[in-house]
Amino acid sequence: MFDEIRFNTIERLPNYVFAEINDIKLAARRAGDDIIDFSMGNPDGKTPQHIIDKLVDSVSKDKTHGYSVSKGIYKLRLAICNWYKRKYDADLDPDTEAVVTLGSKEGYVHLVQAITNPGDVAVVADPAYPIHSHAFIIAGGNVHKFGLDYNEKFELDTEMFFEKLKKAFRDSVPKPKFVVVNFPHNPTTVTVDLSFYERLVAYAKQERFYIISDIAYAEISYDGYKTPSIFQVKGAKDVAVESTTLSKSYNMAGWRVGFIVGNPKLVGALQKIKSWFDYGIFTPIQVAATVALDGPQECIGEIVEKYQNRRDVLCESFANAGWDMGKPKATMFIWAKIPEVAQHLGSMEFSKQLLKEAKIAVSPGIGFGEHGDQYVRIALIENENRIRQAARNVKKYLKNLEAK
Ligand SMILES: Cc1ncc(COP(=O)(O)O)c(C=O)c1O
């Protein structure tokens, strides 16, 4: 019925590639299989107790149950600005340069909706966290993509990045209005150093575009690597906003608390559009989130240590099983090149075979873009025993594949 009535936005959105893997996983579980699940970047740990205690305390009060504040309560906006000051020596105004979002994903989608005119072009490197490009599709914009280049240590090839970015500005009509960057990068784990942002900010001022930076994994880094922020660059606020989240650093993914800070024009646009969409996160969650940022930070070290141990066990045990993969310097993922013997399968078929034959779920690289098809993403959300079990399963599967 009503076939002539079309929904353009929905039609422009592709089907979620991961849904296919998810369906197979659920069917296997229902059939009684024990699937070792590395597929989603969903932290498996509990939120630190002092944050939970604050939530309970706040929810027990009389005055915390009404509508909250759409752009976030002042104390929480102040806490994120103080976090930036402590960590990056960056000055931000909690009223005009910070907004609390329902997780950084919601903030990103609504920011893009607020600032994108139909036909606007955004540059997003491929592969990418899917919403980084699809938010522009939802908003009626277009995406200019180029392949992300990096070395075996998962460090960005900055020269190639700028070469391709400059080409995007030469080729794209209309000229791009936004450039999205996300380092440490999901899915590839690729990292940058501060000089990358210095160059990017200078280029943004020259070509007149806005930068949207996502540092969701700012705190999840290893071996002494420290994630830089674009706001360590003087004058970056003229051209950039940056999103952060409590989801990963404090195991608070389900609480839905994130932030976008920086350029007041963009932050103001987001505050305005959000005031039409929502009444803010439940106040007790915002109060507890304030304690997360202002309180003791040892919990982050414990969370990072857990991921680091899993990373080391996974890389070692999978290498012994015949699947070598490089160690990431950051994020809760391993970006694993498909072993030689299975390269011809592509990431989707390889992921399906891993599910059916090795009982492990991973995310096929193709789900993050065409440049991801030689890889799968492994999320470090299973414990070390289960990682070792996964390696034993992989060993058998690869042996069988070789024998074919
Ligand atoms: C790069 C990146 N940005 C943003 C998000 C969304 O996080 P949040 O829970 O804050 O919405 C994720 C989640 O996996 C992510 O990987």
PDB file of C-alpha atoms and ligand atoms in Angstrom, residues 40-42 101-108 129 131-132 182 184-187 214-217 243-248 252-254 256-259 332-333 377, ligand 1:
ATOM      1  CA  MET A  40      30.955  -5.347  19.545  1.00  0.00           C
ATOM      2  CA  GLY A  41      32.870  -2.590  21.360  1.00  0.00           C
ATOM      3  CA  ASN A  42      30.617  -3.042  24.362  1.00  0.00           C
ATOM      4  CA  THR A 101      25.080  14.359  25.048  1.00  0.00           C
ATOM      5  CA  LEU A 102      23.250  11.043  25.372  1.00  0.00           C
ATOM      6  CA  GLY A 103      26.456   9.201  24.588  1.00  0.00           C
ATOM      7  CA  SER A 104      28.796  10.716  22.035  1.00  0.00           C
ATOM      8  CA  LYS A 105      26.939   8.943  19.203  1.00  0.00           C
ATOM      9  CA  GLU A 106      23.721  10.889  19.805  1.00  0.00           C
ATOM     10  CA  GLY A 107      25.701  14.111  20.088  1.00  0.00           C
ATOM     11  CA  TYR A 108      27.490  13.448  16.827  1.00  0.00           C
ATOM     12  CA  TYR A 129      33.014   3.874  12.613  1.00  0.00           C
ATOM     13  CA  ILE A 131      27.953   6.610  11.976  1.00  0.00           C
ATOM     14  CA  HIS A 132      30.831   8.957  11.127  1.00  0.00           C
ATOM     15  CA  ASN A 182      38.851   9.823  14.988  1.00  0.00           C
ATOM     16  CA  PRO A 184      42.663   6.459  18.271  1.00  0.00           C
ATOM     17  CA  HIS A 185      40.626   5.078  15.432  1.00  0.00           C
ATOM     18  CA  ASN A 186      37.771   2.651  15.413  1.00  0.00           C
ATOM     19  CA  PRO A 187      38.142   0.122  13.785  1.00  0.00           C
ATOM     20  CA  ASP A 214      36.153  11.980  18.052  1.00  0.00           C
ATOM     21  CA  ILE A 215      38.425  10.813  20.888  1.00  0.00           C
ATOM     22  CA  ALA A 216      36.148   8.144  22.377  1.00  0.00           C
ATOM     23  CA  TYR A 217      39.240   6.045  23.200  1.00  0.00           C
ATOM     24  CA  SER A 243      33.610  14.477  21.244  1.00  0.00           C
ATOM     25  CA  THR A 244      34.476  12.380  24.274  1.00  0.00           C
ATOM     26  CA  THR A 245      32.568   9.757  26.207  1.00  0.00           C
ATOM     27  CA  LEU A 246      32.395   8.047  29.584  1.00  0.00           C
ATOM     28  CA  SER A 247      31.343   4.784  27.906  1.00  0.00           C
ATOM     29  CA  LYS A 248      34.790   3.272  27.561  1.00  0.00           C
ATOM     30  CA  MET A 252      29.500   3.373  31.443  1.00  0.00           C
ATOM     31  CA  ALA A 253      28.353   2.489  27.913  1.00  0.00           C
ATOM     32  CA  GLY A 254      24.764   1.805  28.978  1.00  0.00           C
ATOM     33  CA  ARG A 256      24.702   7.121  27.751  1.00  0.00           C
ATOM     34  CA  VAL A 257      26.889  10.039  28.739  1.00  0.00           C
ATOM     35  CA  GLY A 258      29.147  11.823  26.284  1.00  0.00           C
ATOM     36  CA  PHE A 259      30.266  15.348  25.409  1.00  0.00           C
ATOM     37  CA  MET A 332      39.711  -1.862  22.988  1.00  0.00           C
ATOM     38  CA  PHE A 333      40.154  -3.511  19.593  1.00  0.00           C
ATOM     39  CA  ARG A 377      37.905  -6.239  14.146  1.00  0.00           C
TER      40      ARG A 377
HETATM   41  C1  LIG B   1      34.884   5.954  17.710  1.00  0.00           C
HETATM   42  C2  LIG B   1      33.624   5.904  18.500  1.00  0.00           C
HETATM   43  N1  LIG B   1      32.954   7.036  18.711  1.00  0.00           N
HETATM   44  C3  LIG B   1      31.820   7.045  19.422  1.00  0.00           C
HETATM   45  C4  LIG B   1      31.292   5.876  19.947  1.00  0.00           C
HETATM   46  C5  LIG B   1      29.999   5.954  20.674  1.00  0.00           C
HETATM   47  O1  LIG B   1      30.171   5.996  22.016  1.00  0.00           O
HETATM   48  P1  LIG B   1      29.028   6.473  22.990  1.00  0.00           P
HETATM   49  O2  LIG B   1      28.756   5.307  23.870  1.00  0.00           O
HETATM   50  O3  LIG B   1      29.606   7.629  23.721  1.00  0.00           O
HETATM   51  O4  LIG B   1      27.843   6.862  22.181  1.00  0.00           O
HETATM   52  C6  LIG B   1      31.955   4.671  19.754  1.00  0.00           C
HETATM   53  C7  LIG B   1      31.397   3.436  20.279  1.00  0.00           C
HETATM   54  O5  LIG B   1      31.818   2.347  20.049  1.00  0.00           O
HETATM   55  C8  LIG B   1      33.156   4.686  19.000  1.00  0.00           C
HETATM   56  O6  LIG B   1      33.823   3.566  18.761  1.00  0.00           O
END
